[in-house]
Structures are given as C-alpha cells and as structure tokens.
Amino acid sequence: MDYLPVFLALRGRPCLVVGGGSVAARKIALLLRAQATITVLARRAGSEVAALAAEGRLILRERTFAPADVTGYAFVIAATDDAAVNAEIARAADAQGILVNVVDQPADSTAIMPSIVDRSPVVVAIGTGGKAPVLARMLRARLESLIPPAYGELASLLGGLRERVKAALPDATARRRFWEDVLDGPIAELFFAGRRAQAAAAIETLLTSSKTAPRRRGEVYLIGTGPGDPDLLTFRALRLMQIADVIVHDRLVGDDILELCRRDADRIYVGKARSRHAVRQEDINTLLAREASAGRRVARLKGGDPFTFGRGGEEIEHLTEAGIDFQVVPGITAALGCAAYAGIPLTHRDHAHACLFVTAHLKDGELMLDWASLVRPRQTLVVYMGMSGLPALVDGLRAAGMADEMPVAIVERGTTSAQRVLSATLTPVASRAAAEDYGSPAIIIIGSVVRLRDKLRWC
Ligand code: SAH
C-alpha cells in the first residue's frame, strides 16, 4: 500500500487553498462539506470563489503566494494552474510538516484526495494512488448505485441507538448479531423503501427480542426485472438480487439478468419447461412462503413489472396471509421498454392522448375483451400475451369498427439483442406475423403513433 487512508477532522480548522479558479472551487466545495475554515490565496479569484467570499464562506486574499503563507494551517491544497508554483507550495507546506495536496500532481503531494461516495456519516473513499483517477470515478459510480442514498440517514439513526443497545445487550456477540440483523435484512429494506416509522418500530421489537438470541427473519422481494435488457434494471432490483439467498425465476427472465444475482444463491426455476407445464401458481406461492419462513431472503424475479400482468398481486396476498415480510420493486413493463426500443411513443400530442394496456390471452379459444373500449379514437392500444390469439384479436377489432389501415407494430423480444419489429396495418398483420414466424414474447402496439417509428427508430 503506497498511501494510508485516513479521514481528517477539519471542522473549524484552518485550511489554505492556493488558487482561485474552477479546480480550486471544486476542492473548496469539499472542504466546505467537511466544515473547514477556509482561506483562499489567489492572484485573481474566479467567479465561483469570489461569490463564496462575498457570502462570507471563506476568507479571500488576492495576492501572490509566498512560502511563509502556509504557516498555521492544518491542511494545504495547491490548485493554481502553474505546476512550478504548486510544487513550491508543496515544498513550503512539507517543510513545516503540514499535509499538502497538489491537484493532479500526486508526486508533489503528501496527501492525495480520493473519489468519494458521500452518504454522510457514511463516506466511502476510493484511491488509486493517483494512478488511475478515471478508474476511481468508475468504481465510485458503481458504488453509488449499490449504496442506497438512505444509508447515511440509517447510520445516523443507528448512531443514536448505540448506547441503548450497549446497555440492553451487554454480550458483544449478541450486539454484533443485532446490528447485522438491522443492517442486512428487512429492517434496512423497510428504511430504504421510505417506511421509516415501521423500520424504527421493528428495531425496537428486535432490540427486545434480541435479549434471547435472535433468528434472522426471511422475506420475499418481488422484483420486476424489466423486459430483457439488464441495463434497464433499477438500482434497488440489482441490490436485492445481490443479497438474496434464493432466486425464483421463470422464462421471461434471461440469463444475462440471472448472471447479476448473487453467485452462491440457490436458483429455482418455476417457468414452463419445454413442452411441459409451468409450476402452478399455488405451488409458487407455497414455495415463496416456505423459503422465507426458513429465514431465507427470496428474490422472486418477474419479467417487466410485477404488478403489470405479472400475478404479483396474488403472490403477495398469499405472503400477507402467511405473515411474511415482502417488498415489491417496480420494473419497466414490456409495453414501455418495447415502445422505447422500437421508437414508438405511446402518447403524442398529435396522435394519442391515452394508452390502454390489455391482455389478450385466449380462454377456451376465445378472447374476453371489452371491444368498444379498445377502438376509441386518439388512443394507443398495447396488447400483452396476444400472439396466439392474434387473428381473433384482429377480427374483434375490425368488427368493433377499427379501420383496416390502422397501423400495428409487433415487437418480439423487445429490448434484447434479439429484438424484431414488424410494422404493418390491421388487416394483413396476422398473416404477415405468421409468415415471418413472430411468436412470444411479443407486444402488439396498435394506433397511429406506430407511424412515427419511421422517424424515431434508433435501435
Ligand atoms: N409483467 C410483465 C408481463 C408479463 S405477461 C411486464 O410487465 O412486462 C407476459 C407478456 O409480456 C408476454 O406475452 C409479452 O406480451 C410481454 N412481454 C414480456 N417481455 C417482453 C419482451 N421482452 N418483448 C415483448 N413482449 C414482452
């Protein structure tokens, strides 16, 4: 290790920044966050620094640097645009034993500044010894996505509880288990989901029950994984996928999304095996409850959004009855993903003021739909699960008065690398789809917005 990471306590302590341009301003912003008392020495201050001086947030001295200027400071930052001057500042500070950072000149610095993820009081610092700042920024971006913004607030809440927990749980192992249970389970998730009061109440309950050794409670995450492209996962989906002990998935969730789950998690497939039936919904419900009751964190992955034709409602009804904690993570539903990736806006001032999502699953060879509501003017219709009943759908829409030349698009495997889009009009769409072998999963988009695709297609 070339550098020792430390966190400097600078609150109210005198810090010197030499330089008054935008580079200096970025460093000043960090020192302000650390509540340092800042003096800026610059031949001429730029507008940002001048504005901070005018607000009284720092002391500005407009003159050239002299080595004696560093005396009395706890920390010095050299941020002028002259490398020789910066090196001189560094020598002057070092001669007095003062830590000095020279922006972009690690060789002259006795302190280098890391990339940070600030969830105060939680702060993550990433250093590459000044060798690869871009890599540090990339890692930071990843961590930003993994560490929920509410972590800082949670840490503050827990900080306030430390003394009480210490008093209630004198045994260090019991204490450690208590904190682990709070931070890595339903309580933290309640907190991140914005249910602060429930989280606080659950902490109290846990504190009481922890006097005897607690057992981790399991829970179910009902996660919408979007229509296929893994890049469309939400941060929360990804985070929960990476902590779950068990992954329950079906046919709509692709391998590239499963790849992102925790490596050592158990995987249970509940979709249709080739030519066989899918696991029955009741059995899935039972399975989820059983795994969670055994203390495991179960990620139930659903294509698209769990509450949009996803039977998510049924699964959580069962969990509620079984008294099992759960949370629902919304996902990008197929209609939205497919429309975007096919270049078809679902609403448009000149074409459609409303958009209707329906499912057109054949029941005993028939479609049970409210046809009149599907053919309203200035409305886009998006049909899920409509491929096997496509000829019946077209017949029904025509019978209800939809024009033969109404534009229709079929988006198959939308947002994935295998996406195909068929653009047609109502009358010939079913035979063209059959001729070109279109099949499930596909979304059918019906409405004059489909015409915009020629202008807006981008992938
Ligand atoms: N909960 C899911 C829908 C499940 S129903 C969601 O919100 O998207 C299954 C239907 O979704 C499929 O029959 C198909 O109509 C549609 N679908 C799901 N993924 C799709 C994709 N990548 N491309 C096109 N249609 C998709």
Short mmCIF file of C-alpha atoms and ligand atoms in Angstrom, two decimals:
data_model
loop_
_atom_site.label_atom_id
_atom_site.label_comp_id
_atom_site.label_asym_id
_atom_site.label_seq_id
_atom_site.Cartn_x
_atom_site.Cartn_y
_atom_site.Cartn_z
CA MET A 1 0.00 0.00 0.00
CA ASP A 2 1.53 3.33 -1.03
CA TYR A 3 -0.85 5.51 0.97
CA LEU A 4 -2.63 5.13 4.27
CA PRO A 5 -6.31 6.09 4.01
CA VAL A 6 -7.41 8.37 6.85
CA PHE A 7 -10.35 10.70 7.37
CA LEU A 8 -9.27 14.15 8.50
CA ALA A 9 -11.29 16.00 11.12
CA LEU A 10 -11.26 19.50 9.67
CA ARG A 11 -14.33 21.03 11.25
CA GLY A 12 -13.42 24.57 12.27
CA ARG A 13 -9.76 24.04 11.47
CA PRO A 14 -7.81 26.42 9.24
CA CYS A 15 -7.17 25.17 5.70
CA LEU A 16 -5.42 27.01 2.91
CA VAL A 17 -6.28 26.73 -0.77
CA VAL A 18 -3.88 28.40 -3.16
CA GLY A 19 -5.53 29.16 -6.49
CA GLY A 20 -8.87 30.73 -7.32
CA GLY A 21 -10.10 29.01 -10.49
CA SER A 22 -12.64 26.27 -11.07
CA VAL A 23 -10.24 23.50 -9.97
CA ALA A 24 -9.74 25.30 -6.67
CA ALA A 25 -13.50 25.79 -6.41
CA ARG A 26 -14.10 22.02 -6.60
CA LYS A 27 -11.67 21.40 -3.75
CA ILE A 28 -13.15 24.27 -1.76
CA ALA A 29 -16.57 22.68 -2.11
CA LEU A 30 -15.22 19.52 -0.46
CA LEU A 31 -13.55 21.47 2.34
CA LEU A 32 -16.83 23.28 2.91
CA ARG A 33 -18.61 19.94 3.23
CA ALA A 34 -16.03 18.99 5.86
CA GLN A 35 -16.81 22.31 7.58
CA ALA A 36 -13.21 23.58 7.48
CA THR A 37 -12.34 27.24 7.98
CA ILE A 38 -11.01 28.16 4.58
CA THR A 39 -8.59 30.80 3.40
CA VAL A 40 -8.05 31.16 -0.32
CA LEU A 41 -4.95 32.77 -1.68
CA ALA A 42 -5.14 33.69 -5.35
CA ARG A 43 -3.78 36.34 -7.63
CA ARG A 44 -7.25 36.69 -9.04
CA ALA A 45 -10.28 34.79 -7.85
CA GLY A 46 -12.71 33.34 -10.38
CA SER A 47 -16.42 33.98 -10.11
CA GLU A 48 -17.25 30.90 -8.01
CA VAL A 49 -14.59 31.63 -5.40
CA ALA A 50 -15.43 35.34 -5.39
CA ALA A 51 -19.09 34.51 -4.78
CA LEU A 52 -18.23 32.26 -1.80
CA ALA A 53 -16.03 35.04 -0.41
CA ALA A 54 -18.88 37.53 -0.81
CA GLU A 55 -21.16 35.14 1.11
CA GLY A 56 -18.61 35.04 3.92
CA ARG A 57 -17.99 31.30 3.50
CA LEU A 58 -14.24 31.74 3.09
CA ILE A 59 -11.53 34.34 3.51
CA LEU A 60 -10.08 35.54 0.22
CA ARG A 61 -6.63 37.07 -0.09
CA GLU A 62 -5.85 38.28 -3.58
CA ARG A 63 -2.08 38.28 -3.94
CA THR A 64 0.80 36.04 -4.99
CA PHE A 65 1.94 33.12 -2.87
CA ALA A 66 4.95 33.30 -0.57
CA PRO A 67 6.29 30.24 1.33
CA ALA A 68 5.51 31.78 4.73
CA ASP A 69 1.79 31.78 3.80
CA VAL A 70 1.35 28.16 4.79
CA THR A 71 2.20 28.78 8.45
CA GLY A 72 -0.52 27.86 10.89
CA TYR A 73 -2.70 25.77 8.59
CA ALA A 74 -3.79 22.20 9.25
CA PHE A 75 -4.06 21.27 5.59
CA VAL A 76 -2.99 22.95 2.35
CA ILE A 77 -4.27 22.44 -1.18
CA ALA A 78 -2.27 23.73 -4.13
CA ALA A 79 -4.63 24.35 -7.01
CA THR A 80 -3.02 27.02 -9.18
CA ASP A 81 -2.63 26.44 -12.91
CA ASP A 82 1.17 26.63 -12.64
CA ALA A 83 2.89 23.30 -11.83
CA ALA A 84 6.07 25.03 -10.62
CA VAL A 85 4.14 27.25 -8.21
CA ASN A 86 2.19 24.21 -6.99
CA ALA A 87 5.44 22.36 -6.32
CA GLU A 88 6.77 25.38 -4.42
CA ILE A 89 3.62 25.46 -2.25
CA ALA A 90 4.03 21.74 -1.56
CA ARG A 91 7.67 22.19 -0.51
CA ALA A 92 6.76 25.08 1.79
CA ALA A 93 3.99 23.07 3.48
CA ASP A 94 6.04 19.92 3.80
CA ALA A 95 8.93 21.89 5.33
CA GLN A 96 6.55 22.80 8.13
CA GLY A 97 5.13 19.29 8.45
CA ILE A 98 1.75 20.31 7.05
CA LEU A 99 -0.15 17.82 4.87
CA VAL A 100 -0.46 19.12 1.33
CA ASN A 101 -2.43 18.04 -1.69
CA VAL A 102 -1.37 19.25 -5.11
CA VAL A 103 -4.19 18.84 -7.57
CA ASP A 104 -3.23 16.39 -10.34
CA GLN A 105 0.38 16.21 -9.12
CA PRO A 106 0.48 13.19 -6.81
CA ALA A 107 4.28 13.11 -6.86
CA ASP A 108 4.38 16.53 -5.17
CA SER A 109 1.60 15.71 -2.68
CA THR A 110 1.86 14.30 0.83
CA ALA A 111 -1.91 13.74 0.77
CA ILE A 112 -3.97 12.71 -2.22
CA MET A 113 -7.73 13.11 -2.36
CA PRO A 114 -9.84 10.06 -3.10
CA SER A 115 -13.02 9.77 -5.12
CA ILE A 116 -15.83 9.69 -2.63
CA VAL A 117 -19.35 8.41 -2.22
CA ASP A 118 -20.86 10.68 0.39
CA ARG A 119 -23.73 9.24 2.40
CA SER A 120 -22.66 11.12 5.49
CA PRO A 121 -21.93 9.95 8.07
CA VAL A 122 -21.07 7.01 5.81
CA VAL A 123 -18.32 8.04 3.40
CA VAL A 124 -16.59 5.67 1.01
CA ALA A 125 -13.23 6.81 -0.31
CA ILE A 126 -11.57 5.23 -3.34
CA GLY A 127 -7.95 5.84 -4.12
CA THR A 128 -5.75 4.57 -6.92
CA GLY A 129 -2.57 6.17 -5.62
CA GLY A 130 -3.09 8.95 -8.15
CA LYS A 131 -2.50 6.45 -10.96
CA ALA A 132 -5.95 6.00 -12.44
CA PRO A 133 -8.42 8.69 -11.39
CA VAL A 134 -10.83 7.68 -14.15
CA LEU A 135 -10.95 4.15 -12.77
CA ALA A 136 -11.63 5.58 -9.32
CA ARG A 137 -14.53 7.55 -10.76
CA MET A 138 -15.92 4.47 -12.49
CA LEU A 139 -15.74 2.46 -9.28
CA ARG A 140 -17.38 5.32 -7.50
CA ALA A 141 -20.27 5.28 -9.97
CA ARG A 142 -20.75 1.57 -9.28
CA LEU A 143 -20.73 2.09 -5.55
CA GLU A 144 -23.15 4.99 -5.91
CA SER A 145 -25.59 2.57 -7.45
CA LEU A 146 -25.07 -0.08 -4.78
CA ILE A 147 -25.26 2.10 -1.70
CA PRO A 148 -28.77 3.45 -1.28
CA PRO A 149 -28.94 7.19 -0.62
CA ALA A 150 -30.77 6.50 2.65
CA TYR A 151 -27.73 4.70 4.13
CA GLY A 152 -26.46 7.92 5.66
CA GLU A 153 -29.75 8.54 7.40
CA LEU A 154 -29.86 4.94 8.63
CA ALA A 155 -26.34 5.28 10.03
CA SER A 156 -27.37 8.42 11.90
CA LEU A 157 -30.41 6.67 13.33
CA LEU A 158 -28.30 3.75 14.48
CA GLY A 159 -25.64 6.07 15.89
CA GLY A 160 -28.29 7.44 18.21
CA LEU A 161 -29.09 3.93 19.45
CA ARG A 162 -25.60 2.72 20.28
CA GLU A 163 -25.68 3.46 23.98
CA ARG A 164 -29.09 1.90 24.44
CA VAL A 165 -28.10 -1.22 22.53
CA LYS A 166 -24.95 -1.50 24.60
CA ALA A 167 -26.98 -1.32 27.79
CA ALA A 168 -29.64 -3.75 26.58
CA LEU A 169 -27.20 -6.28 25.11
CA PRO A 170 -24.07 -6.48 27.26
CA ASP A 171 -22.89 -9.53 25.32
CA ALA A 172 -20.73 -8.44 22.36
CA THR A 173 -21.82 -11.34 20.13
CA ALA A 174 -25.49 -10.61 20.72
CA ARG A 175 -24.78 -6.97 19.90
CA ARG A 176 -23.00 -7.80 16.69
CA ARG A 177 -25.84 -10.09 15.65
CA PHE A 178 -28.33 -7.37 16.44
CA TRP A 179 -26.54 -4.84 14.21
CA GLU A 180 -26.18 -7.39 11.41
CA ASP A 181 -29.86 -8.17 11.59
CA VAL A 182 -30.74 -4.50 11.42
CA LEU A 183 -28.40 -3.65 8.57
CA ASP A 184 -28.78 -6.69 6.38
CA GLY A 185 -32.41 -7.63 6.44
CA PRO A 186 -36.00 -6.47 6.41
CA ILE A 187 -35.41 -3.52 8.72
CA ALA A 188 -32.86 -1.85 6.46
CA GLU A 189 -35.05 -2.61 3.47
CA LEU A 190 -38.07 -1.04 5.16
CA PHE A 191 -35.94 2.00 5.80
CA PHE A 192 -34.72 2.24 2.20
CA ALA A 193 -38.27 1.85 0.96
CA GLY A 194 -39.11 5.03 2.86
CA ARG A 195 -41.06 3.28 5.63
CA ARG A 196 -39.05 4.98 8.38
CA ALA A 197 -41.60 4.67 11.17
CA GLN A 198 -42.11 0.95 10.58
CA ALA A 199 -38.33 0.45 10.47
CA ALA A 200 -37.92 2.25 13.79
CA ALA A 201 -40.67 0.15 15.34
CA ALA A 202 -39.09 -3.05 14.00
CA ILE A 203 -35.75 -2.02 15.54
CA GLU A 204 -37.45 -1.66 18.92
CA THR A 205 -39.06 -5.09 18.62
CA LEU A 206 -35.77 -6.64 17.59
CA LEU A 207 -33.98 -4.99 20.47
CA THR A 208 -36.44 -6.50 22.92
CA SER A 209 -36.34 -9.96 21.35
CA SER A 210 -32.54 -9.89 20.91
CA LYS A 211 -32.01 -10.42 24.60
CA THR A 212 -32.51 -14.02 23.68
CA ALA A 213 -30.52 -14.93 20.54
CA PRO A 214 -32.49 -13.69 17.53
CA ARG A 215 -33.01 -15.70 14.39
CA ARG A 216 -32.91 -13.84 11.13
CA ARG A 217 -36.33 -13.44 9.61
CA GLY A 218 -36.68 -14.24 5.96
CA GLU A 219 -38.54 -12.14 3.44
CA VAL A 220 -39.54 -12.05 -0.17
CA TYR A 221 -38.51 -9.45 -2.72
CA LEU A 222 -40.90 -9.36 -5.62
CA ILE A 223 -38.65 -7.80 -8.22
CA GLY A 224 -39.56 -6.50 -11.65
CA THR A 225 -36.51 -7.10 -13.84
CA GLY A 226 -37.73 -5.19 -16.88
CA PRO A 227 -38.33 -6.51 -20.38
CA GLY A 228 -34.92 -8.05 -21.01
CA ASP A 229 -32.04 -5.61 -21.33
CA PRO A 230 -30.18 -5.91 -18.00
CA ASP A 231 -29.31 -2.23 -18.23
CA LEU A 232 -32.95 -1.47 -17.51
CA LEU A 233 -32.84 -2.95 -14.00
CA THR A 234 -33.32 -0.48 -11.17
CA PHE A 235 -30.61 0.05 -8.57
CA ARG A 236 -32.86 -1.47 -5.94
CA ALA A 237 -33.55 -4.55 -8.04
CA LEU A 238 -29.84 -5.13 -8.52
CA ARG A 239 -29.03 -4.62 -4.86
CA LEU A 240 -31.66 -7.08 -3.68
CA MET A 241 -30.66 -9.60 -6.35
CA GLN A 242 -27.17 -9.44 -4.90
CA ILE A 243 -28.17 -10.15 -1.32
CA ALA A 244 -30.87 -12.76 -1.86
CA ASP A 245 -30.20 -16.34 -0.72
CA VAL A 246 -32.68 -17.87 -3.14
CA ILE A 247 -33.65 -16.76 -6.65
CA VAL A 248 -37.02 -17.85 -8.00
CA HIS A 249 -37.38 -17.11 -11.71
CA ASP A 250 -39.28 -18.01 -14.82
CA ARG A 251 -38.99 -17.97 -18.58
CA LEU A 252 -39.21 -14.21 -19.02
CA VAL A 253 -36.04 -13.57 -17.03
CA GLY A 254 -32.99 -14.02 -19.23
CA ASP A 255 -29.60 -15.48 -18.38
CA ASP A 256 -27.85 -12.14 -18.55
CA ILE A 257 -30.08 -10.91 -15.73
CA LEU A 258 -29.62 -14.10 -13.70
CA GLU A 259 -25.87 -13.60 -14.07
CA LEU A 260 -26.19 -10.47 -11.95
CA CYS A 261 -27.64 -12.34 -8.97
CA ARG A 262 -25.51 -13.38 -6.03
CA ARG A 263 -23.24 -16.17 -7.27
CA ASP A 264 -23.86 -18.62 -4.46
CA ALA A 265 -27.63 -18.11 -4.26
CA ASP A 266 -29.84 -21.15 -4.91
CA ARG A 267 -31.83 -20.88 -8.10
CA ILE A 268 -35.30 -22.30 -8.52
CA TYR A 269 -36.90 -22.30 -11.96
CA VAL A 270 -40.68 -22.16 -11.94
CA GLY A 271 -41.34 -21.44 -15.61
CA LYS A 272 -42.52 -23.75 -18.31
CA ALA A 273 -40.05 -26.46 -19.20
CA ARG A 274 -40.11 -27.29 -22.90
CA SER A 275 -43.48 -28.91 -23.73
CA ARG A 276 -44.34 -29.18 -20.06
CA HIS A 277 -46.46 -27.01 -17.87
CA ALA A 278 -45.20 -24.28 -15.64
CA VAL A 279 -45.23 -24.78 -11.89
CA ARG A 280 -48.74 -23.96 -10.71
CA GLN A 281 -49.26 -20.52 -9.18
CA GLU A 282 -50.39 -22.05 -5.85
CA ASP A 283 -47.18 -24.04 -5.71
CA ILE A 284 -45.10 -20.93 -6.36
CA ASN A 285 -46.95 -19.13 -3.58
CA THR A 286 -46.27 -22.00 -1.21
CA LEU A 287 -42.64 -22.21 -2.24
CA LEU A 288 -42.03 -18.49 -1.59
CA ALA A 289 -43.64 -18.70 1.84
CA ARG A 290 -41.74 -21.85 2.75
CA GLU A 291 -38.32 -20.47 1.80
CA ALA A 292 -38.89 -17.18 3.63
CA SER A 293 -40.21 -18.97 6.72
CA ALA A 294 -36.93 -20.86 6.84
CA GLY A 295 -35.20 -17.50 7.33
CA ARG A 296 -34.04 -17.02 3.76
CA ARG A 297 -34.17 -13.91 1.63
CA VAL A 298 -36.01 -14.84 -1.51
CA ALA A 299 -35.82 -12.84 -4.72
CA ARG A 300 -38.82 -13.62 -6.88
CA LEU A 301 -37.82 -12.26 -10.28
CA LYS A 302 -40.55 -11.23 -12.68
CA GLY A 303 -40.17 -10.05 -16.25
CA GLY A 304 -41.23 -6.44 -16.72
CA ASP A 305 -43.17 -5.10 -13.77
CA PRO A 306 -44.57 -7.46 -11.12
CA PHE A 307 -47.90 -5.65 -10.90
CA THR A 308 -48.50 -5.46 -14.64
CA PHE A 309 -49.95 -8.75 -15.85
CA GLY A 310 -47.45 -10.39 -13.54
CA ARG A 311 -49.62 -12.08 -10.92
CA GLY A 312 -47.56 -10.23 -8.35
CA GLY A 313 -50.74 -9.34 -6.50
CA GLU A 314 -51.61 -12.99 -5.96
CA GLU A 315 -48.17 -13.83 -4.68
CA ILE A 316 -48.15 -11.11 -2.07
CA GLU A 317 -51.69 -11.83 -0.99
CA HIS A 318 -50.52 -15.27 -0.03
CA LEU A 319 -47.43 -13.88 1.73
CA THR A 320 -49.57 -11.46 3.70
CA GLU A 321 -51.78 -14.31 4.84
CA ALA A 322 -48.70 -16.27 5.87
CA GLY A 323 -47.37 -13.25 7.81
CA ILE A 324 -44.21 -12.98 5.74
CA ASP A 325 -42.40 -9.72 5.09
CA PHE A 326 -42.04 -8.71 1.49
CA GLN A 327 -41.37 -5.77 -0.71
CA VAL A 328 -42.20 -5.01 -4.31
CA VAL A 329 -39.70 -3.48 -6.69
CA PRO A 330 -41.27 -1.99 -9.79
CA GLY A 331 -39.76 -2.75 -13.16
CA ILE A 332 -40.06 -1.35 -16.65
CA THR A 333 -43.02 -3.10 -18.13
CA ALA A 334 -42.77 -4.66 -21.59
CA ALA A 335 -45.02 -2.02 -23.17
CA LEU A 336 -42.73 0.81 -22.11
CA GLY A 337 -39.47 -0.97 -22.88
CA CYS A 338 -40.63 -2.23 -26.28
CA ALA A 339 -42.14 1.10 -27.28
CA ALA A 340 -38.94 2.95 -26.42
CA TYR A 341 -36.65 0.47 -28.14
CA ALA A 342 -38.87 0.36 -31.22
CA GLY A 343 -39.10 4.14 -31.50
CA ILE A 344 -42.85 4.32 -30.90
CA PRO A 345 -44.03 6.96 -28.42
CA LEU A 346 -47.16 5.59 -26.75
CA THR A 347 -48.70 9.02 -26.42
CA HIS A 348 -48.19 12.02 -28.68
CA ARG A 349 -49.93 15.36 -28.88
CA ASP A 350 -50.99 14.78 -32.47
CA HIS A 351 -51.91 11.11 -32.22
CA ALA A 352 -52.91 9.73 -28.86
CA HIS A 353 -53.92 11.19 -25.53
CA ALA A 354 -54.42 7.87 -23.85
CA CYS A 355 -52.84 4.46 -23.83
CA LEU A 356 -54.51 1.24 -22.84
CA PHE A 357 -52.70 -1.93 -21.76
CA VAL A 358 -54.70 -5.10 -22.18
CA THR A 359 -54.01 -8.78 -22.13
CA ALA A 360 -55.42 -10.92 -24.91
CA HIS A 361 -54.95 -14.39 -23.62
CA LEU A 362 -57.23 -16.91 -25.29
CA LYS A 363 -59.62 -18.62 -22.92
CA ASP A 364 -61.21 -21.72 -24.44
CA GLY A 365 -60.27 -20.34 -27.87
CA GLU A 366 -61.98 -17.00 -27.22
CA LEU A 367 -60.92 -13.51 -26.27
CA MET A 368 -62.79 -11.94 -23.40
CA LEU A 369 -62.34 -8.25 -24.13
CA ASP A 370 -64.40 -5.09 -23.85
CA TRP A 371 -64.13 -4.37 -27.58
CA ALA A 372 -65.79 -0.95 -27.58
CA SER A 373 -63.18 0.39 -25.17
CA LEU A 374 -60.36 -0.77 -27.44
CA VAL A 375 -61.31 1.17 -30.53
CA ARG A 376 -61.66 4.67 -29.09
CA PRO A 377 -60.10 7.44 -31.17
CA ARG A 378 -56.78 9.06 -30.17
CA GLN A 379 -55.84 6.10 -28.06
CA THR A 380 -52.92 3.70 -28.33
CA LEU A 381 -53.63 0.08 -27.56
CA VAL A 382 -50.91 -2.20 -26.24
CA VAL A 383 -51.66 -5.88 -26.13
CA TYR A 384 -49.78 -8.32 -23.91
CA MET A 385 -49.88 -12.06 -24.47
CA GLY A 386 -51.66 -11.51 -27.76
CA MET A 387 -49.72 -13.65 -30.21
CA SER A 388 -51.63 -16.91 -30.07
CA GLY A 389 -54.93 -15.07 -30.39
CA LEU A 390 -53.76 -12.52 -32.96
CA PRO A 391 -56.24 -13.49 -35.76
CA ALA A 392 -59.11 -13.36 -33.27
CA LEU A 393 -57.87 -10.02 -31.96
CA VAL A 394 -57.78 -8.52 -35.46
CA ASP A 395 -61.28 -9.85 -36.23
CA GLY A 396 -62.66 -8.48 -32.99
CA LEU A 397 -61.14 -5.02 -33.51
CA ARG A 398 -62.42 -4.81 -37.10
CA ALA A 399 -65.86 -5.90 -36.01
CA ALA A 400 -65.82 -3.17 -33.35
CA GLY A 401 -65.08 -0.57 -36.05
CA MET A 402 -61.32 -0.20 -36.14
CA ALA A 403 -60.07 0.93 -39.57
CA ASP A 404 -58.36 -1.67 -41.77
CA GLU A 405 -55.43 0.64 -42.34
CA MET A 406 -54.81 1.25 -38.60
CA PRO A 407 -51.03 0.94 -38.07
CA VAL A 408 -49.90 -2.03 -35.96
CA ALA A 409 -46.44 -2.98 -34.73
CA ILE A 410 -45.35 -6.23 -33.18
CA VAL A 411 -42.25 -6.07 -31.02
CA GLU A 412 -40.82 -9.50 -30.30
CA ARG A 413 -38.23 -9.99 -27.54
CA GLY A 414 -38.16 -6.24 -27.09
CA THR A 415 -35.05 -4.53 -25.66
CA THR A 416 -32.93 -7.69 -26.06
CA SER A 417 -30.30 -8.20 -28.73
CA ALA A 418 -32.81 -10.46 -30.50
CA GLN A 419 -35.50 -7.77 -30.79
CA ARG A 420 -37.54 -7.86 -34.02
CA VAL A 421 -40.19 -5.38 -35.06
CA LEU A 422 -42.92 -5.96 -37.60
CA SER A 423 -44.71 -2.90 -38.87
CA ALA A 424 -47.99 -3.44 -40.69
CA THR A 425 -51.64 -2.41 -40.78
CA LEU A 426 -54.55 -4.13 -39.10
CA THR A 427 -55.90 -6.35 -41.87
CA PRO A 428 -52.72 -8.12 -43.00
CA VAL A 429 -50.88 -8.12 -39.66
CA ALA A 430 -51.81 -11.63 -38.55
CA SER A 431 -50.82 -13.33 -41.79
CA ARG A 432 -47.59 -11.34 -42.03
CA ALA A 433 -46.68 -12.22 -38.45
CA ALA A 434 -47.34 -15.89 -39.21
CA ALA A 435 -45.33 -15.75 -42.44
CA GLU A 436 -42.37 -14.18 -40.64
CA ASP A 437 -42.71 -16.54 -37.71
CA TYR A 438 -43.34 -13.97 -35.00
CA GLY A 439 -44.03 -15.52 -31.61
CA SER A 440 -44.00 -14.98 -27.88
CA PRO A 441 -42.90 -12.95 -26.01
CA ALA A 442 -44.17 -10.07 -28.09
CA ILE A 443 -46.10 -6.89 -27.57
CA ILE A 444 -48.63 -5.62 -30.09
CA ILE A 445 -48.90 -1.85 -30.38
CA ILE A 446 -51.92 -0.54 -32.25
CA GLY A 447 -52.52 3.10 -33.12
CA SER A 448 -51.40 5.91 -35.37
CA VAL A 449 -48.32 6.50 -33.15
CA VAL A 450 -46.85 3.43 -34.86
CA ARG A 451 -46.30 5.55 -37.97
CA LEU A 452 -43.81 7.68 -36.02
CA ARG A 453 -41.45 4.75 -35.88
CA ASP A 454 -40.00 5.55 -39.29
CA LYS A 455 -38.85 8.89 -37.95
CA LEU A 456 -37.88 7.85 -34.46
CA ARG A 457 -36.36 4.39 -34.73
CA TRP A 458 -32.98 4.46 -33.12
CA CYS A 459 -32.03 0.87 -32.47
N1 SAH B 1 -45.09 -8.44 -16.01
C1 SAH B 1 -44.70 -8.40 -17.41
C2 SAH B 1 -45.74 -9.01 -18.31
C3 SAH B 1 -45.89 -10.48 -18.14
S1 SAH B 1 -47.08 -11.16 -19.21
C4 SAH B 1 -44.41 -6.95 -17.80
O1 SAH B 1 -44.70 -6.04 -17.03
O2 SAH B 1 -43.86 -6.75 -18.88
C5 SAH B 1 -46.09 -11.81 -20.49
C6 SAH B 1 -46.22 -10.96 -21.72
O3 SAH B 1 -45.43 -9.81 -21.60
C7 SAH B 1 -45.70 -11.61 -22.99
O4 SAH B 1 -46.65 -12.49 -23.53
C8 SAH B 1 -45.48 -10.43 -23.87
O5 SAH B 1 -46.70 -9.95 -24.38
C9 SAH B 1 -44.97 -9.41 -22.87
N2 SAH B 1 -43.51 -9.34 -22.84
C10 SAH B 1 -42.73 -9.56 -21.79
N3 SAH B 1 -41.44 -9.35 -22.12
C11 SAH B 1 -41.42 -8.96 -23.39
C12 SAH B 1 -40.39 -8.59 -24.31
N4 SAH B 1 -39.12 -8.57 -23.96
N5 SAH B 1 -40.75 -8.24 -25.55
C13 SAH B 1 -42.04 -8.25 -25.92
N6 SAH B 1 -43.04 -8.60 -25.11
C14 SAH B 1 -42.74 -8.94 -23.86
#
